[in-house]
Short mmCIF file of C-alpha atoms in Angstrom, two decimals:
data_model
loop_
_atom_site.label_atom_id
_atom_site.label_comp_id
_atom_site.label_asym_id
_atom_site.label_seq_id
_atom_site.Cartn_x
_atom_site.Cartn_y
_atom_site.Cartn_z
CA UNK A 1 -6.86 16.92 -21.67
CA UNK A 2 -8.85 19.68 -19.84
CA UNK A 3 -8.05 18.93 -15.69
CA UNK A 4 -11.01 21.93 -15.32
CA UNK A 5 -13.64 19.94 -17.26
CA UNK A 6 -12.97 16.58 -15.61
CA UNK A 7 -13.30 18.52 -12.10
CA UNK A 8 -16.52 19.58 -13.18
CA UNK A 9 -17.73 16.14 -13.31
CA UNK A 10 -15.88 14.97 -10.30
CA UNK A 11 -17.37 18.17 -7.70
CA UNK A 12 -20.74 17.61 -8.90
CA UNK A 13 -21.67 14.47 -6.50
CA UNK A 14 -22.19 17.72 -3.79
CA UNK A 15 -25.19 18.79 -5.87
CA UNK A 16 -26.95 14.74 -5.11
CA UNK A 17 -25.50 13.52 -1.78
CA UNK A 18 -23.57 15.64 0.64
CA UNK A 19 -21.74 12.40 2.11
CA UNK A 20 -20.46 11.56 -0.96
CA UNK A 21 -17.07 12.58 -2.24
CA UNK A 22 -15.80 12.91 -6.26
CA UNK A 23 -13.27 11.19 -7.27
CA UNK A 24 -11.15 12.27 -10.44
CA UNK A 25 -8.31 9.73 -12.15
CA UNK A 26 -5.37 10.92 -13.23
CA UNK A 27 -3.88 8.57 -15.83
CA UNK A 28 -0.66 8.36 -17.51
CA UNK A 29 -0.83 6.25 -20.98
CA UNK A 30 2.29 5.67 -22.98
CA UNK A 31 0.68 4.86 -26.32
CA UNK A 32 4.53 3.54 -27.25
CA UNK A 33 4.41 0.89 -24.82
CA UNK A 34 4.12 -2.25 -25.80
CA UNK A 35 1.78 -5.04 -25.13
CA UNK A 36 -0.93 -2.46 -23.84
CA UNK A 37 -4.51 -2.65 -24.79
CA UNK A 38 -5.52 0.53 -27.30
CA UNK A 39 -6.56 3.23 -26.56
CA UNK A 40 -7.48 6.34 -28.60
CA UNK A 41 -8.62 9.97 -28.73
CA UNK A 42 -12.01 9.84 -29.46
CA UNK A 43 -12.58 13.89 -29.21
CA UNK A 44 -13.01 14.24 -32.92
CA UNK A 45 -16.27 12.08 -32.65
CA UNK A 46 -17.78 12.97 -29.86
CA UNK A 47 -21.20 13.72 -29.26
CA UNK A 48 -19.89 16.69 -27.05
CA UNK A 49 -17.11 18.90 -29.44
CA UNK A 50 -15.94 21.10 -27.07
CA UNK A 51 -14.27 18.10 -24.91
CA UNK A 52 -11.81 16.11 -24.82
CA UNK A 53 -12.10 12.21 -24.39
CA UNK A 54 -9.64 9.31 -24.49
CA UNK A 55 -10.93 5.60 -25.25
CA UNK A 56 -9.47 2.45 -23.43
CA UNK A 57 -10.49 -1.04 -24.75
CA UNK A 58 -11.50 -3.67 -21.87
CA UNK A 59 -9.41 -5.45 -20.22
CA UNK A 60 -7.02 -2.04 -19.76
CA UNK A 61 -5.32 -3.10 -16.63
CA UNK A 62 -3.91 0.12 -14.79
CA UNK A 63 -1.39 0.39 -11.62
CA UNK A 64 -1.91 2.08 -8.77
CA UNK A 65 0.39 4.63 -8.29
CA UNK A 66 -0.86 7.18 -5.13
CA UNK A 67 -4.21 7.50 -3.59
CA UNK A 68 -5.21 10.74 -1.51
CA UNK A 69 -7.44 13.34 -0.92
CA UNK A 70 -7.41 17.33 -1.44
CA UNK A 71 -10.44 17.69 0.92
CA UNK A 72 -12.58 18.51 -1.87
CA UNK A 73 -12.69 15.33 -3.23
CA UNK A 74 -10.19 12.27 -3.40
CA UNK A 75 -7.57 11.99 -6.46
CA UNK A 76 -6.33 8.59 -7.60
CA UNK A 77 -3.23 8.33 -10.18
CA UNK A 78 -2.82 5.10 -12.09
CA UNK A 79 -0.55 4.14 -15.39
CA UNK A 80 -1.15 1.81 -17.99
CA UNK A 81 0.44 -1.18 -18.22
CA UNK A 82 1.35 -3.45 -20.61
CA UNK A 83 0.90 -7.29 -21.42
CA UNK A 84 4.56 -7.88 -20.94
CA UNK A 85 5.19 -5.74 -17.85
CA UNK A 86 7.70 -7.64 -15.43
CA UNK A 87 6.45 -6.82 -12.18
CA UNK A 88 2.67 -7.26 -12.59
CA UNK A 89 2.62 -10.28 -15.11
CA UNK A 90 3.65 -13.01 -12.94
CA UNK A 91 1.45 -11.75 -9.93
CA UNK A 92 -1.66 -11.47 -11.99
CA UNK A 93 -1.09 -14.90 -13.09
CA UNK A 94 -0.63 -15.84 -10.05
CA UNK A 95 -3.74 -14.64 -8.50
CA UNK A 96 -5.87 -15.74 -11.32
CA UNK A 97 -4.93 -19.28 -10.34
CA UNK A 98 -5.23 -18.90 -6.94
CA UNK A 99 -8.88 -17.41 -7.18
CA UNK A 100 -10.06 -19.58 -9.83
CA UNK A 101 -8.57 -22.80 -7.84
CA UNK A 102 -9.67 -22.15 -4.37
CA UNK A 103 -12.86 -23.24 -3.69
CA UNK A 104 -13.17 -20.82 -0.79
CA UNK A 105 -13.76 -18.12 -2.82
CA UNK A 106 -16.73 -18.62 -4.59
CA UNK A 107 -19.24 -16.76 -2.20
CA UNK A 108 -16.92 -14.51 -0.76
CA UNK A 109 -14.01 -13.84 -3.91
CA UNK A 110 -14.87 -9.84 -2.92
CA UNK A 111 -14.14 -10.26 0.77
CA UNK A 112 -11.06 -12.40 0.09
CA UNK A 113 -9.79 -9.63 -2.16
CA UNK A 114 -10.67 -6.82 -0.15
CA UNK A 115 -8.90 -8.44 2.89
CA UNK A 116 -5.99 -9.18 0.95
CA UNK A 117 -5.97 -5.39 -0.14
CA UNK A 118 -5.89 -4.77 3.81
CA UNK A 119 -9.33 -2.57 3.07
CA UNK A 120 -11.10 -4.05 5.97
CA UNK A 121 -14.13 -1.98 6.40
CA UNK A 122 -15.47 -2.73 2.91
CA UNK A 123 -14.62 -6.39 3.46
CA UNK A 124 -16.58 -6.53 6.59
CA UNK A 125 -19.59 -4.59 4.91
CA UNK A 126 -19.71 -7.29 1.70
CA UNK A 127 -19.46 -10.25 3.79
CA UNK A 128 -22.28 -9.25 6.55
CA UNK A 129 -24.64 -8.66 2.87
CA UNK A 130 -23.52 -12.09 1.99
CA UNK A 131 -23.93 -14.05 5.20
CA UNK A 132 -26.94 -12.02 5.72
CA UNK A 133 -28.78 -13.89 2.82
CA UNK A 134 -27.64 -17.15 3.91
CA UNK A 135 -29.61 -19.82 5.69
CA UNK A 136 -28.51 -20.83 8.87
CA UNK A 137 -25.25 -23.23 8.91
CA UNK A 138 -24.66 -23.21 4.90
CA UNK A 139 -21.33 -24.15 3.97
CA UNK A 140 -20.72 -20.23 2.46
CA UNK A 141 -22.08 -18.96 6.07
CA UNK A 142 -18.54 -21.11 7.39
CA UNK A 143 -16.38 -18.96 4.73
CA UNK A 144 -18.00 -15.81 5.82
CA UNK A 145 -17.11 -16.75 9.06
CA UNK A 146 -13.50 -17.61 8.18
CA UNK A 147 -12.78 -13.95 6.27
CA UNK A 148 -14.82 -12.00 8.98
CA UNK A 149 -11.83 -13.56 11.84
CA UNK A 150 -9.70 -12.40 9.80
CA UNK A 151 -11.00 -8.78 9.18
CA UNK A 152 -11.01 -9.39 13.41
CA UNK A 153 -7.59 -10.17 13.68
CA UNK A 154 -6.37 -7.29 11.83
CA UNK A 155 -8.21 -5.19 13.87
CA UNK A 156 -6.71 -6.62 16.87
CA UNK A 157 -10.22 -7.72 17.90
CA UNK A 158 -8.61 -11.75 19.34
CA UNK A 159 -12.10 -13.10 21.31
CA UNK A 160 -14.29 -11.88 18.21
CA UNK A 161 -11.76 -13.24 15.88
CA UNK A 162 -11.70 -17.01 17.82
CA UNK A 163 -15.35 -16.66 17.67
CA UNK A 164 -15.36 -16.50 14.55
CA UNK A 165 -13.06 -19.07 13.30
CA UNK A 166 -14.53 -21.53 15.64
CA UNK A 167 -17.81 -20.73 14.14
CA UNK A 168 -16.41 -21.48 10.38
CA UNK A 169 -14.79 -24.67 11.75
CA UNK A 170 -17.94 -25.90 13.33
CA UNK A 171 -20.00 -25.21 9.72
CA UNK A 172 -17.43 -26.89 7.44
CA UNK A 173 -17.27 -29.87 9.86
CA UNK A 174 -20.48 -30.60 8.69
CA UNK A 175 -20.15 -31.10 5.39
CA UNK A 176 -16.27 -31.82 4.68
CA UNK A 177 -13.88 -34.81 5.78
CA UNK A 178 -11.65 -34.14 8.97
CA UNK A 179 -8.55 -33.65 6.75
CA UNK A 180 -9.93 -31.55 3.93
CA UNK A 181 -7.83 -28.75 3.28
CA UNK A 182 -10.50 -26.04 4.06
CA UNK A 183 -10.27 -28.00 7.90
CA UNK A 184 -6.26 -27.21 7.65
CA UNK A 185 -6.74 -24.00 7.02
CA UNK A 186 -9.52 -22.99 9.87
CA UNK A 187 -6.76 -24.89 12.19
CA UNK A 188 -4.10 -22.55 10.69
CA UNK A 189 -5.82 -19.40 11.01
CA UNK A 190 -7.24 -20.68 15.24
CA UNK A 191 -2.78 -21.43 15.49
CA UNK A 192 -2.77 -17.43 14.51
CA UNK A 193 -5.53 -16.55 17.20
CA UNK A 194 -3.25 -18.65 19.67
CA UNK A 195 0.00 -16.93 18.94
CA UNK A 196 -1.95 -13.19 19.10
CA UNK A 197 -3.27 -14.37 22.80
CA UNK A 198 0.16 -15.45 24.06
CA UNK A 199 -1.07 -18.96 24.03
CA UNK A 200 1.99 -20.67 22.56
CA UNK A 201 1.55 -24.29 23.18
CA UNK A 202 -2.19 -24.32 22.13
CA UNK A 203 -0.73 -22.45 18.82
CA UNK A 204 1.63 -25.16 17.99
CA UNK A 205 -1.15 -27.56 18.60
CA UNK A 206 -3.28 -26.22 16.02
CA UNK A 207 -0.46 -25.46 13.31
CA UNK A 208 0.82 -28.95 13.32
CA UNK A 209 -3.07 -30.13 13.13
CA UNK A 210 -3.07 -28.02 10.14
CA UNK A 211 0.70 -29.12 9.03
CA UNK A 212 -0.17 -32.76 9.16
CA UNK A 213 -3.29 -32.69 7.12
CA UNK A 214 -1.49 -30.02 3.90
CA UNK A 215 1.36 -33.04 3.86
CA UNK A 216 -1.18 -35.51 3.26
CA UNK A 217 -3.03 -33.77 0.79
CA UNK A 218 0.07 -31.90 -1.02
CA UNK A 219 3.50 -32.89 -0.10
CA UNK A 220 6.27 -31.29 1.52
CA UNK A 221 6.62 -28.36 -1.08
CA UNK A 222 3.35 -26.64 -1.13
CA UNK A 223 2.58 -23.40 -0.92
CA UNK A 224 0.13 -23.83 2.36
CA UNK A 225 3.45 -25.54 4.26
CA UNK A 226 5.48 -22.67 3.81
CA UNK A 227 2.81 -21.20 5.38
CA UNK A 228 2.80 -23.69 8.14
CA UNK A 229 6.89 -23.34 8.99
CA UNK A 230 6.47 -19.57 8.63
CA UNK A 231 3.31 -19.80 11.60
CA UNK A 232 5.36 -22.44 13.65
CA UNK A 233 8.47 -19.67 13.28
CA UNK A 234 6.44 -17.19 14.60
CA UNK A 235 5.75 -19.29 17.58
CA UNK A 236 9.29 -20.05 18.39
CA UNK A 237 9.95 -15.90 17.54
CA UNK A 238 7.51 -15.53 20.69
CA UNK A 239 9.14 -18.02 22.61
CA UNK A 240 12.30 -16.62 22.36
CA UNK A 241 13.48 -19.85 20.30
CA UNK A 242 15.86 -18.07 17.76
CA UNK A 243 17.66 -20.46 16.32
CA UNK A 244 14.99 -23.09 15.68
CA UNK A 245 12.50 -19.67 14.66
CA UNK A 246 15.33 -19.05 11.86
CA UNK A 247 15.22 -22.54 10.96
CA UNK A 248 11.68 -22.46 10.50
CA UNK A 249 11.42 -19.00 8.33
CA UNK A 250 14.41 -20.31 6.09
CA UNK A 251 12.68 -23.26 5.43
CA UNK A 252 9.53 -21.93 4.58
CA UNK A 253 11.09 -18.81 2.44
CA UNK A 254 12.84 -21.70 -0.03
CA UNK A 255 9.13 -23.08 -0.38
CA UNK A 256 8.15 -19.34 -1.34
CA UNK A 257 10.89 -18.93 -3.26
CA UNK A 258 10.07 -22.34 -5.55
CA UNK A 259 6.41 -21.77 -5.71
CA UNK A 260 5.58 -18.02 -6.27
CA UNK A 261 6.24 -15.19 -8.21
CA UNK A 262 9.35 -13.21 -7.34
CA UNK A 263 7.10 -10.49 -5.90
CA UNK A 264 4.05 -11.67 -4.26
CA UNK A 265 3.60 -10.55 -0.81
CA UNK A 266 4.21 -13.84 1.03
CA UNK A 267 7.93 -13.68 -0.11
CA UNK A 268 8.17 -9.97 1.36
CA UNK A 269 6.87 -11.34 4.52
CA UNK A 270 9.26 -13.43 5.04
CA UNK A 271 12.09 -11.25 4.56
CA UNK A 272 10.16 -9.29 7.48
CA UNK A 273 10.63 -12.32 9.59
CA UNK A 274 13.97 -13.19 8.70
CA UNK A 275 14.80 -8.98 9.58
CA UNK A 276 13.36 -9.68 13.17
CA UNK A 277 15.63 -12.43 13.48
CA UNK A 278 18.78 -10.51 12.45
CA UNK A 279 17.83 -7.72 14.43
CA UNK A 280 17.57 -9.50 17.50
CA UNK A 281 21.19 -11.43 16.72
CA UNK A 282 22.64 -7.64 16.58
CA UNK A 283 22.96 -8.48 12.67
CA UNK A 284 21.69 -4.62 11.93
CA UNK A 285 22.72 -4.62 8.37
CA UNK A 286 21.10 -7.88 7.28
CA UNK A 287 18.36 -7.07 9.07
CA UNK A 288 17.91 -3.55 7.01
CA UNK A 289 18.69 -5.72 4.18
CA UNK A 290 15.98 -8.00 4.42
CA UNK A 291 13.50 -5.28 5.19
CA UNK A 292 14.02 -3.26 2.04
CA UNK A 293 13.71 -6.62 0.21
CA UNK A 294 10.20 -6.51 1.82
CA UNK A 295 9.52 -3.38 0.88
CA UNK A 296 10.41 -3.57 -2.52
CA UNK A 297 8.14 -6.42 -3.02
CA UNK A 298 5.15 -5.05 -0.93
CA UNK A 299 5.42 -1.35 -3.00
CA UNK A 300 5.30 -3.42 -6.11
CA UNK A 301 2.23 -5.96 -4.84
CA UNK A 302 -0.07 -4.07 -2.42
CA UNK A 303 -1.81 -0.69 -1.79
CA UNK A 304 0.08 2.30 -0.68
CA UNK A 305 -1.82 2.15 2.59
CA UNK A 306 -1.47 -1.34 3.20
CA UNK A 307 -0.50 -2.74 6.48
CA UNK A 308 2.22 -4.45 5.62
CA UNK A 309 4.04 -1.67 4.88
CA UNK A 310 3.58 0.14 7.88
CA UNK A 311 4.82 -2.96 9.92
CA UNK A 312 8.39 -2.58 7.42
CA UNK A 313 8.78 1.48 7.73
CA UNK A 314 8.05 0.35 11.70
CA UNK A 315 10.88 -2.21 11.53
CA UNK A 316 13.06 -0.53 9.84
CA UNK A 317 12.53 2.80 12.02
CA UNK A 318 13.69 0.13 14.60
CA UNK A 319 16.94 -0.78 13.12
CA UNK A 320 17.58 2.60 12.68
CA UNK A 321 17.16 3.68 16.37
CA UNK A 322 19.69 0.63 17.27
CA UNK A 323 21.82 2.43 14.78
CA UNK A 324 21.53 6.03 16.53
CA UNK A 325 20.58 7.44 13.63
CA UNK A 326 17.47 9.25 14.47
CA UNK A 327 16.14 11.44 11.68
CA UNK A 328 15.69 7.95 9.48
CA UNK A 329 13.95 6.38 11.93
CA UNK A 330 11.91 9.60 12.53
CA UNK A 331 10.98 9.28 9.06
CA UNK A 332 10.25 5.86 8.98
CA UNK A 333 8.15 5.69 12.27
CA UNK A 334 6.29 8.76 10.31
CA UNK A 335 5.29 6.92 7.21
CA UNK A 336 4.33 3.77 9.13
CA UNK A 337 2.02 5.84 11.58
CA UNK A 338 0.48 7.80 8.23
CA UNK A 339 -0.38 3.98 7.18
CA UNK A 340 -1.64 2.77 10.52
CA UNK A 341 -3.68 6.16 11.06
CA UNK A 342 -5.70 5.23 7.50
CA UNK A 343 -6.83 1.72 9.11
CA UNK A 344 -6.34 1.51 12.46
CA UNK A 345 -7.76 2.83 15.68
CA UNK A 346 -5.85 5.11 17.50
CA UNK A 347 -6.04 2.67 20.56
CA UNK A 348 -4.78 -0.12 18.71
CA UNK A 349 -1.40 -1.45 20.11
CA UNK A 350 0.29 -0.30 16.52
CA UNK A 351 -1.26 3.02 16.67
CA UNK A 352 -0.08 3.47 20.10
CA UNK A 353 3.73 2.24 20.09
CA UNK A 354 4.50 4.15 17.07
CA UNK A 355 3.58 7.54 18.63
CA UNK A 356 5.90 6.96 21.32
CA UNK A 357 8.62 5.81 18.63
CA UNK A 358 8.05 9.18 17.20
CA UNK A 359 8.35 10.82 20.81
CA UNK A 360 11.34 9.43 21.27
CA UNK A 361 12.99 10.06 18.61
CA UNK A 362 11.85 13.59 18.27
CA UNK A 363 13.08 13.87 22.20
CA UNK A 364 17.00 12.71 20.68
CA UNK A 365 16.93 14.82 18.10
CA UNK A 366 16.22 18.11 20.13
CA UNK A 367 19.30 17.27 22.80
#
């Protein structure tokens, strides 16, 4: 294929809107691959005969490989996958079920997705539109509500983020029974508000409200009581409750373990929590250990610029300062703050404590 004719294209959004940048994929297709949708060159029939053009079928479903941008214009590189390709097949399964199942989702499936994707700016954009053509106090103005804490929590932004969960509890009170398991989930998300604030025993107040009603509805081993224990651990974490912390990640990393797909980000996240825990108990090596489990599973499951994986390059830069070996944490502290400088302000507590990891460690390596 001709790179200089598909740049053509992709610089010519300067000639109709200066604040809009090309964008030009880069795609590697194995046409020996099996399971993958066709595709063909099509250059012999084009309408145009001195270019070059490649055919994919619908349905094509292509991984991300590395976004970024030259200044001119940004440059994403995907590859083709096939029907049978272990890491994505399970997860795509997975999240067809999930989306399709939760009734949540139908009003804001975008939002959820884009939140999900940690692309929080576009989330927050999509779900203003749709709670803008709302009437006041519909049920989808309550979900709106629920995804736009959310976007507020990331952002480190607690009072707008209660304010809006309260606001999505108060809607769906008035239409659903106290223990449906849309309530369960407001009171989960408030238990995360808590724990951000500092204010543990309120926290644990509204993750066993939520606990109590999942049980009822699902039983011990579903997916939203993992959820639950891993909360409640995070509680304890704060609290400086190890033991019964561990306990409480274990437990709900079995449930992850039973119910998911080897990969999905939930599982990773737990291995983050389980890391903390070693890494506190001096346990340096299991904590690593656990971490690159995490990462393995978030490269394979979420966006290179995801904030997950800055919190694991943080931890792990951690682990590595404990371990006097400077230059990997260096590195590690660098790739989280590259992450956290994509999404984050600079003034966010992230932003901030991984410049002066980087300080630091810059400071021990010049002595």
């Amino acid at each position: 294929m001709d790179r200089s004719v598909a740049l053509v294209y992709a610089d010519d959004t300067k000639s109709t809107n200066r604040h809009v940048k090309g964008v030009l994929f880069e795609i590697d297709a194995n046409p020996e691959l099996f399971g993958i949708q066709p595709f063909a060159n099509i250059s012999s029939i084009s309408q145009f005969e001195d270019e070059a053009e490649v055919l994919f079928a619908p349905g094509s479903i292509f991984r991300i490989v590395h976004i970024f941008s030259d200044h001119s214009m940004w440059i994403i590189r995907m590859v083709l996958c096939g029907d049978n390709d272990h890491d994505l097949t399970p997860i795509l399964n997975h999240m067809k079920k999930e989306y399709t199942d939760n009734a949540e989702t139908h009003v804001g499936s975008l939002g959820c997705i884009l939140v999900k994707m940690g692309k929080f700016d576009q989330a927050k954009r999509y779900l203003v539109r749709c709670f803008e053509e709302l009437p006041p106090n519909h049920y989808n103005t309550g979900v709106c509500h629920h995804y736009l804490g959310i976007i507020a929590s990331e952002k480190g932004d607690y009072d707008s983020n209660l304010e809006c969960y309260n606001k999505s509890l108060k809607i769906k009170r008035l239409y659903l029974a106290a223990d449906h398991p849309s309530i369960a989930m407001t009171y989960n998300c408030l238990g995360s508000i808590y724990l951000a604030k500092g204010e543990y025993t309120q926290a644990i107040v509204s993750y066993n409200k939520s606990l109590r009603i999942f049980k009822r509805k699902h039983g011990i081993n579903h997916i939203n009581i993992a959820e639950c224990f891993s909360n409640i651990g995070c509680v304890y974490f704060k609290q400086k409750k190890y033991f019964e912390a561990q306990d409480y990640y274990r437990n709900a990393l079995t449930i992850q373990q039973q119910q998911l797909p080897s990969n999905h980000y939930h599982i990773g996240e737990s291995y983050v929590n389980l890391a903390g825990i070693s890494w506190i108990f001096g346990e340096l090596e299991s904590a690593l250990k656990y971490y690159k489990n995490a990462l393995d599973i978030f490269q394979k499951s979420l966006p290179d610029l995801h904030l997950r994986l800055a919190l694991v390059y943080h931890g792990m830069g951690a682990v590595y300062v404990k371990k006097k070996q400077f230059q990997e944490a260096l590195s590690n502290f660098e790739r989280a703050a590259d992450i956290w400088r994509h999404i984050l302000p600079s003034n966010h507590p992230h932003s901030i404590k991984v410049t002066r990891n980087i300080q630091y460690c810059r400071h021990k390596l010049n002595q």
